PDB file of C-alpha atoms and ligand atoms in Angstrom:
ATOM      1  CA  MET A   8       0.001  -0.003   0.003  1.00  0.00           C
ATOM      2  CA  ILE A   9       1.297   3.403  -0.923  1.00  0.00           C
ATOM      3  CA  ALA A  10       1.125   6.037   1.772  1.00  0.00           C
ATOM      4  CA  PRO A  11      -0.890   9.054   0.611  1.00  0.00           C
ATOM      5  CA  SER A  12       2.089  11.209   1.482  1.00  0.00           C
ATOM      6  CA  SER A  13       4.474   9.266  -0.766  1.00  0.00           C
ATOM      7  CA  ARG A  14       6.420  11.439  -3.156  1.00  0.00           C
ATOM      8  CA  PRO A  15       7.954  10.575  -6.500  1.00  0.00           C
ATOM      9  CA  ALA A  16      11.719  10.501  -6.810  1.00  0.00           C
ATOM     10  CA  ILE A  17      14.239  11.428  -9.396  1.00  0.00           C
ATOM     11  CA  PHE A  18      16.671   8.529  -9.159  1.00  0.00           C
ATOM     12  CA  ILE A  19      20.139   9.539 -10.322  1.00  0.00           C
ATOM     13  CA  ASP A  20      22.829   7.206 -11.580  1.00  0.00           C
ATOM     14  CA  ARG A  21      26.307   8.014 -10.219  1.00  0.00           C
ATOM     15  CA  ASP A  22      29.171   7.359 -12.615  1.00  0.00           C
ATOM     16  CA  GLY A  23      28.674   9.146 -15.938  1.00  0.00           C
ATOM     17  CA  THR A  24      25.608  11.005 -14.723  1.00  0.00           C
ATOM     18  CA  LEU A  25      26.418  12.756 -11.419  1.00  0.00           C
ATOM     19  CA  SER A  26      30.176  12.248 -11.637  1.00  0.00           C
ATOM     20  CA  GLU A  27      32.688  11.737 -14.396  1.00  0.00           C
ATOM     21  CA  GLU A  28      32.806   8.275 -15.943  1.00  0.00           C
ATOM     22  CA  VAL A  29      36.457   7.307 -15.544  1.00  0.00           C
ATOM     23  CA  GLY A  30      36.126   3.551 -15.070  1.00  0.00           C
ATOM     24  CA  TYR A  31      36.158   2.082 -11.579  1.00  0.00           C
ATOM     25  CA  ILE A  32      36.483   4.664  -8.820  1.00  0.00           C
ATOM     26  CA  ASN A  33      39.069   2.741  -6.809  1.00  0.00           C
ATOM     27  CA  HIS A  34      40.363   5.814  -4.980  1.00  0.00           C
ATOM     28  CA  MET A  35      38.826   9.117  -3.886  1.00  0.00           C
ATOM     29  CA  THR A  36      41.266  11.026  -6.090  1.00  0.00           C
ATOM     30  CA  ARG A  37      39.525   9.606  -9.172  1.00  0.00           C
ATOM     31  CA  PHE A  38      36.096  10.876  -8.172  1.00  0.00           C
ATOM     32  CA  ARG A  39      34.903  14.125  -9.736  1.00  0.00           C
ATOM     33  CA  LEU A  40      31.403  15.459  -9.592  1.00  0.00           C
ATOM     34  CA  LEU A  41      30.257  16.873 -12.927  1.00  0.00           C
ATOM     35  CA  PRO A  42      30.141  20.676 -12.831  1.00  0.00           C
ATOM     36  CA  PHE A  43      26.330  20.873 -12.807  1.00  0.00           C
ATOM     37  CA  ALA A  44      25.779  18.056 -10.302  1.00  0.00           C
ATOM     38  CA  VAL A  45      25.077  20.193  -7.231  1.00  0.00           C
ATOM     39  CA  ASP A  46      22.814  22.579  -9.151  1.00  0.00           C
ATOM     40  CA  ALA A  47      20.828  19.674 -10.539  1.00  0.00           C
ATOM     41  CA  VAL A  48      20.278  18.073  -7.122  1.00  0.00           C
ATOM     42  CA  ARG A  49      19.360  21.439  -5.582  1.00  0.00           C
ATOM     43  CA  LEU A  50      16.765  21.884  -8.308  1.00  0.00           C
ATOM     44  CA  VAL A  51      15.300  18.477  -7.468  1.00  0.00           C
ATOM     45  CA  ASN A  52      15.215  19.466  -3.781  1.00  0.00           C
ATOM     46  CA  GLN A  53      13.243  22.566  -4.648  1.00  0.00           C
ATOM     47  CA  SER A  54      10.650  20.509  -6.518  1.00  0.00           C
ATOM     48  CA  GLY A  55       8.298  17.952  -4.977  1.00  0.00           C
ATOM     49  CA  TYR A  56      10.643  15.092  -5.901  1.00  0.00           C
ATOM     50  CA  LEU A  57      13.058  13.188  -3.719  1.00  0.00           C
ATOM     51  CA  ALA A  58      16.653  12.977  -5.007  1.00  0.00           C
ATOM     52  CA  VAL A  59      18.023   9.462  -4.721  1.00  0.00           C
ATOM     53  CA  LEU A  60      21.359   8.128  -5.956  1.00  0.00           C
ATOM     54  CA  VAL A  61      21.385   4.527  -7.263  1.00  0.00           C
ATOM     55  CA  THR A  62      24.621   2.968  -8.419  1.00  0.00           C
ATOM     56  CA  ASN A  63      26.120  -0.418  -9.326  1.00  0.00           C
ATOM     57  CA  GLN A  64      29.543  -0.792  -7.732  1.00  0.00           C
ATOM     58  CA  ALA A  65      30.594  -4.240  -8.875  1.00  0.00           C
ATOM     59  CA  GLY A  66      34.229  -3.242  -8.372  1.00  0.00           C
ATOM     60  CA  VAL A  67      33.665  -4.376  -4.782  1.00  0.00           C
ATOM     61  CA  ALA A  68      32.731  -7.890  -5.909  1.00  0.00           C
ATOM     62  CA  ARG A  69      35.583  -7.874  -8.393  1.00  0.00           C
ATOM     63  CA  GLY A  70      38.024  -7.069  -5.597  1.00  0.00           C
ATOM     64  CA  TYR A  71      39.152  -3.777  -7.164  1.00  0.00           C
ATOM     65  CA  PHE A  72      38.363  -1.780  -4.042  1.00  0.00           C
ATOM     66  CA  PRO A  73      36.836  -2.400  -0.614  1.00  0.00           C
ATOM     67  CA  GLU A  74      33.249  -1.545   0.253  1.00  0.00           C
ATOM     68  CA  PRO A  75      34.260   1.189   2.734  1.00  0.00           C
ATOM     69  CA  LEU A  76      35.675   3.149  -0.220  1.00  0.00           C
ATOM     70  CA  VAL A  77      32.176   3.306  -1.707  1.00  0.00           C
ATOM     71  CA  GLU A  78      30.945   4.702   1.597  1.00  0.00           C
ATOM     72  CA  GLU A  79      33.807   7.195   1.683  1.00  0.00           C
ATOM     73  CA  VAL A  80      32.920   8.441  -1.800  1.00  0.00           C
ATOM     74  CA  HIS A  81      29.288   8.796  -0.766  1.00  0.00           C
ATOM     75  CA  ARG A  82      30.185  10.734   2.384  1.00  0.00           C
ATOM     76  CA  HIS A  83      32.160  13.044   0.122  1.00  0.00           C
ATOM     77  CA  VAL A  84      29.157  13.427  -2.187  1.00  0.00           C
ATOM     78  CA  HIS A  85      26.900  14.286   0.784  1.00  0.00           C
ATOM     79  CA  HIS A  86      29.479  16.833   1.945  1.00  0.00           C
ATOM     80  CA  ARG A  87      29.811  18.470  -1.485  1.00  0.00           C
ATOM     81  CA  MET A  88      26.050  18.626  -1.817  1.00  0.00           C
ATOM     82  CA  ALA A  89      25.656  20.238   1.639  1.00  0.00           C
ATOM     83  CA  GLU A  90      28.312  22.828   0.752  1.00  0.00           C
ATOM     84  CA  GLY A  91      26.238  23.791  -2.249  1.00  0.00           C
ATOM     85  CA  GLY A  92      22.904  23.846  -0.415  1.00  0.00           C
ATOM     86  CA  ALA A  93      21.763  20.579  -1.998  1.00  0.00           C
ATOM     87  CA  ARG A  94      20.810  17.223  -0.521  1.00  0.00           C
ATOM     88  CA  LEU A  95      20.566  13.632  -1.683  1.00  0.00           C
ATOM     89  CA  ASP A  96      17.632  12.058   0.208  1.00  0.00           C
ATOM     90  CA  GLY A  97      19.174   8.617  -0.146  1.00  0.00           C
ATOM     91  CA  ILE A  98      22.084   6.737  -1.658  1.00  0.00           C
ATOM     92  CA  PHE A  99      21.680   3.059  -2.541  1.00  0.00           C
ATOM     93  CA  TYR A 100      24.322   0.917  -4.191  1.00  0.00           C
ATOM     94  CA  CYS A 101      24.860  -2.664  -5.331  1.00  0.00           C
ATOM     95  CA  PRO A 102      28.313  -4.104  -4.522  1.00  0.00           C
ATOM     96  CA  HIS A 103      27.545  -7.481  -6.090  1.00  0.00           C
ATOM     97  CA  HIS A 104      28.401  -9.280  -9.268  1.00  0.00           C
ATOM     98  CA  PRO A 105      26.786 -12.515 -10.488  1.00  0.00           C
ATOM     99  CA  SER A 106      30.033 -14.264 -11.475  1.00  0.00           C
ATOM    100  CA  ALA A 107      33.082 -12.315 -10.262  1.00  0.00           C
ATOM    101  CA  GLY A 108      34.797 -12.555  -6.886  1.00  0.00           C
ATOM    102  CA  VAL A 109      33.669 -14.524  -3.855  1.00  0.00           C
ATOM    103  CA  PRO A 110      30.482 -14.655  -1.789  1.00  0.00           C
ATOM    104  CA  PRO A 111      28.771 -12.706  -0.357  1.00  0.00           C
ATOM    105  CA  TYR A 112      29.637 -10.183  -3.032  1.00  0.00           C
ATOM    106  CA  ARG A 113      29.476 -12.821  -5.756  1.00  0.00           C
ATOM    107  CA  GLN A 114      25.781 -13.478  -5.973  1.00  0.00           C
ATOM    108  CA  ASN A 115      22.908 -13.191  -8.352  1.00  0.00           C
ATOM    109  CA  CYS A 116      21.407 -10.368  -6.367  1.00  0.00           C
ATOM    110  CA  ALA A 117      18.139  -8.507  -6.889  1.00  0.00           C
ATOM    111  CA  CYS A 118      19.766  -5.060  -6.738  1.00  0.00           C
ATOM    112  CA  ARG A 119      22.182  -4.928  -9.650  1.00  0.00           C
ATOM    113  CA  LYS A 120      20.661  -2.607 -12.241  1.00  0.00           C
ATOM    114  CA  PRO A 121      18.745  -3.292 -14.490  1.00  0.00           C
ATOM    115  CA  LYS A 122      17.120  -5.304 -11.720  1.00  0.00           C
ATOM    116  CA  PRO A 123      14.922  -3.011  -9.608  1.00  0.00           C
ATOM    117  CA  GLY A 124      16.206  -3.929  -6.099  1.00  0.00           C
ATOM    118  CA  LEU A 125      17.808  -0.568  -5.354  1.00  0.00           C
ATOM    119  CA  LEU A 126      14.625   1.276  -6.308  1.00  0.00           C
ATOM    120  CA  LEU A 127      12.569  -1.055  -4.164  1.00  0.00           C
ATOM    121  CA  GLN A 128      14.926  -0.525  -1.202  1.00  0.00           C
ATOM    122  CA  ALA A 129      14.491   3.202  -1.641  1.00  0.00           C
ATOM    123  CA  GLU A 130      10.728   2.862  -1.939  1.00  0.00           C
ATOM    124  CA  LYS A 131      10.648   0.983   1.365  1.00  0.00           C
ATOM    125  CA  ALA A 132      13.015   3.343   3.169  1.00  0.00           C
ATOM    126  CA  LEU A 133      11.659   6.650   1.890  1.00  0.00           C
ATOM    127  CA  GLY A 134       8.084   5.931   0.808  1.00  0.00           C
ATOM    128  CA  ILE A 135       8.436   6.681  -2.861  1.00  0.00           C
ATOM    129  CA  ASP A 136       5.699   6.817  -5.502  1.00  0.00           C
ATOM    130  CA  LEU A 137       7.527   4.762  -8.096  1.00  0.00           C
ATOM    131  CA  PRO A 138       5.099   5.121 -11.062  1.00  0.00           C
ATOM    132  CA  ARG A 139       5.505   8.923 -10.853  1.00  0.00           C
ATOM    133  CA  SER A 140       9.284   8.649 -10.540  1.00  0.00           C
ATOM    134  CA  TRP A 141      12.117   8.974 -13.061  1.00  0.00           C
ATOM    135  CA  VAL A 142      15.565   7.431 -13.406  1.00  0.00           C
ATOM    136  CA  VAL A 143      18.283   9.555 -15.006  1.00  0.00           C
ATOM    137  CA  GLY A 144      21.296   7.683 -16.283  1.00  0.00           C
ATOM    138  CA  ASP A 145      23.898   7.336 -19.018  1.00  0.00           C
ATOM    139  CA  ARG A 146      23.316   3.683 -19.903  1.00  0.00           C
ATOM    140  CA  TYR A 147      20.422   1.631 -21.170  1.00  0.00           C
ATOM    141  CA  PRO A 148      20.192  -0.472 -17.973  1.00  0.00           C
ATOM    142  CA  ASP A 149      19.274   2.798 -16.210  1.00  0.00           C
ATOM    143  CA  MET A 150      16.256   3.013 -18.540  1.00  0.00           C
ATOM    144  CA  GLN A 151      15.375  -0.669 -18.001  1.00  0.00           C
ATOM    145  CA  VAL A 152      15.447  -0.318 -14.222  1.00  0.00           C
ATOM    146  CA  ALA A 153      13.016   2.595 -14.524  1.00  0.00           C
ATOM    147  CA  TRP A 154      10.600   0.611 -16.659  1.00  0.00           C
ATOM    148  CA  ALA A 155      10.877  -2.400 -14.337  1.00  0.00           C
ATOM    149  CA  VAL A 156       9.067  -0.411 -11.632  1.00  0.00           C
ATOM    150  CA  GLY A 157       6.719   1.517 -13.931  1.00  0.00           C
ATOM    151  CA  ALA A 158       8.793   4.692 -13.763  1.00  0.00           C
ATOM    152  CA  ARG A 159      10.234   6.641 -16.677  1.00  0.00           C
ATOM    153  CA  GLY A 160      13.809   6.814 -17.921  1.00  0.00           C
ATOM    154  CA  ALA A 161      15.806   9.870 -18.954  1.00  0.00           C
ATOM    155  CA  MET A 162      19.019   9.264 -20.860  1.00  0.00           C
ATOM    156  CA  VAL A 163      21.868  11.759 -20.638  1.00  0.00           C
ATOM    157  CA  ARG A 164      24.683  12.282 -23.163  1.00  0.00           C
ATOM    158  CA  THR A 165      27.421  12.481 -20.520  1.00  0.00           C
ATOM    159  CA  GLY A 166      29.431   9.414 -19.539  1.00  0.00           C
ATOM    160  CA  TYR A 167      28.569   6.474 -21.795  1.00  0.00           C
ATOM    161  CA  GLY A 168      25.415   8.256 -22.985  1.00  0.00           C
ATOM    162  CA  GLU A 169      26.643   9.716 -26.288  1.00  0.00           C
ATOM    163  CA  GLY A 170      28.091   6.397 -27.375  1.00  0.00           C
ATOM    164  CA  GLU A 171      25.067   4.443 -26.197  1.00  0.00           C
ATOM    165  CA  LEU A 172      22.832   6.707 -28.281  1.00  0.00           C
ATOM    166  CA  ALA A 173      25.163   6.696 -31.315  1.00  0.00           C
ATOM    167  CA  HIS A 174      25.833   2.965 -31.502  1.00  0.00           C
ATOM    168  CA  ASN A 175      23.297   1.027 -29.511  1.00  0.00           C
ATOM    169  CA  ALA A 176      20.045   2.967 -29.575  1.00  0.00           C
ATOM    170  CA  PRO A 177      18.905   1.507 -32.919  1.00  0.00           C
ATOM    171  CA  ARG A 178      18.757  -1.941 -31.271  1.00  0.00           C
ATOM    172  CA  TRP A 179      16.918  -0.856 -28.133  1.00  0.00           C
ATOM    173  CA  PRO A 180      13.456  -2.422 -27.886  1.00  0.00           C
ATOM    174  CA  GLN A 181      12.148   0.690 -26.186  1.00  0.00           C
ATOM    175  CA  ALA A 182      13.316   4.290 -26.543  1.00  0.00           C
ATOM    176  CA  PRO A 183      14.160   6.418 -23.480  1.00  0.00           C
ATOM    177  CA  ASP A 184      11.282   8.586 -22.376  1.00  0.00           C
ATOM    178  CA  LEU A 185      13.545  11.582 -22.590  1.00  0.00           C
ATOM    179  CA  VAL A 186      17.047  12.294 -23.904  1.00  0.00           C
ATOM    180  CA  ALA A 187      18.925  15.266 -22.448  1.00  0.00           C
ATOM    181  CA  GLU A 188      22.399  16.797 -22.690  1.00  0.00           C
ATOM    182  CA  ASN A 189      23.144  16.177 -19.033  1.00  0.00           C
ATOM    183  CA  LEU A 190      21.636  15.689 -15.576  1.00  0.00           C
ATOM    184  CA  LEU A 191      20.752  19.360 -15.131  1.00  0.00           C
ATOM    185  CA  SER A 192      18.872  19.630 -18.401  1.00  0.00           C
ATOM    186  CA  ALA A 193      17.190  16.303 -17.742  1.00  0.00           C
ATOM    187  CA  VAL A 194      15.931  17.575 -14.362  1.00  0.00           C
ATOM    188  CA  GLU A 195      14.765  20.855 -15.878  1.00  0.00           C
ATOM    189  CA  ARG A 196      12.765  19.008 -18.523  1.00  0.00           C
ATOM    190  CA  ILE A 197      11.285  16.487 -16.070  1.00  0.00           C
ATOM    191  CA  LEU A 198      10.111  19.322 -13.826  1.00  0.00           C
ATOM    192  CA  ARG A 199       8.611  21.156 -16.765  1.00  0.00           C
ATOM    193  CA  GLU A 200       6.720  18.014 -17.846  1.00  0.00           C
ATOM    194  CA  ASP A 201       5.446  16.937 -14.464  1.00  0.00           C
ATOM    195  CA  ARG A 202       4.503  19.536 -11.956  1.00  0.00           C
ATOM    196  CA  VAL A 203       4.384  17.912  -8.520  1.00  0.00           C
ATOM    197  CA  ALA A 204       2.047  19.514  -6.073  1.00  0.00           C
TER     198      ALA A 204
HETATM  199 MG1   MG B 311      26.493   5.378 -15.286  1.00  0.00          MG
HETATM  200 ZN1   ZN B 312      23.287  -6.259  -5.677  1.00  0.00          ZN
END
């Protein structure tokens, strides 16, 4: 049952969408927020939507970096957002991989995008209206995870986005609901389309 007070969310992918896509972030020094990231999240905060980060971090399962590094990166993100007057209402990540590494990280989990586990965790923790929500990301699995919960998907051209659109889009069974230059323009367009009371 959905609480009457439940709000929709704009789920935001991390690498390639909120931060630069540079391959695995195996050290803090490799992590760089994209220049519009704080402005985009602040804009979400000022709307009726929750701002929720959802990210696959299979580098943990692969043994490329320890799970506490993921937490360190996310503390840094929270800090940078707070400095800019913005706030992520939640951060959810999947450290698993179905075939790499050793258990418990090696598992066929329910939370590795495009499976919807991260969104369902967020729904449970924050009371989110999923059908009115969006996922913004730079890869097709970010669109699939949106559709898996009845939400909409917005594709950005940052990170892998430009290449995904150039080379893979013709084979996609379903087109993204929206294609935008970057996270900020995606948020602006989502807010223009859907006014949340
Ligand atoms: Mg990405
Ligand atoms: Zn997982």
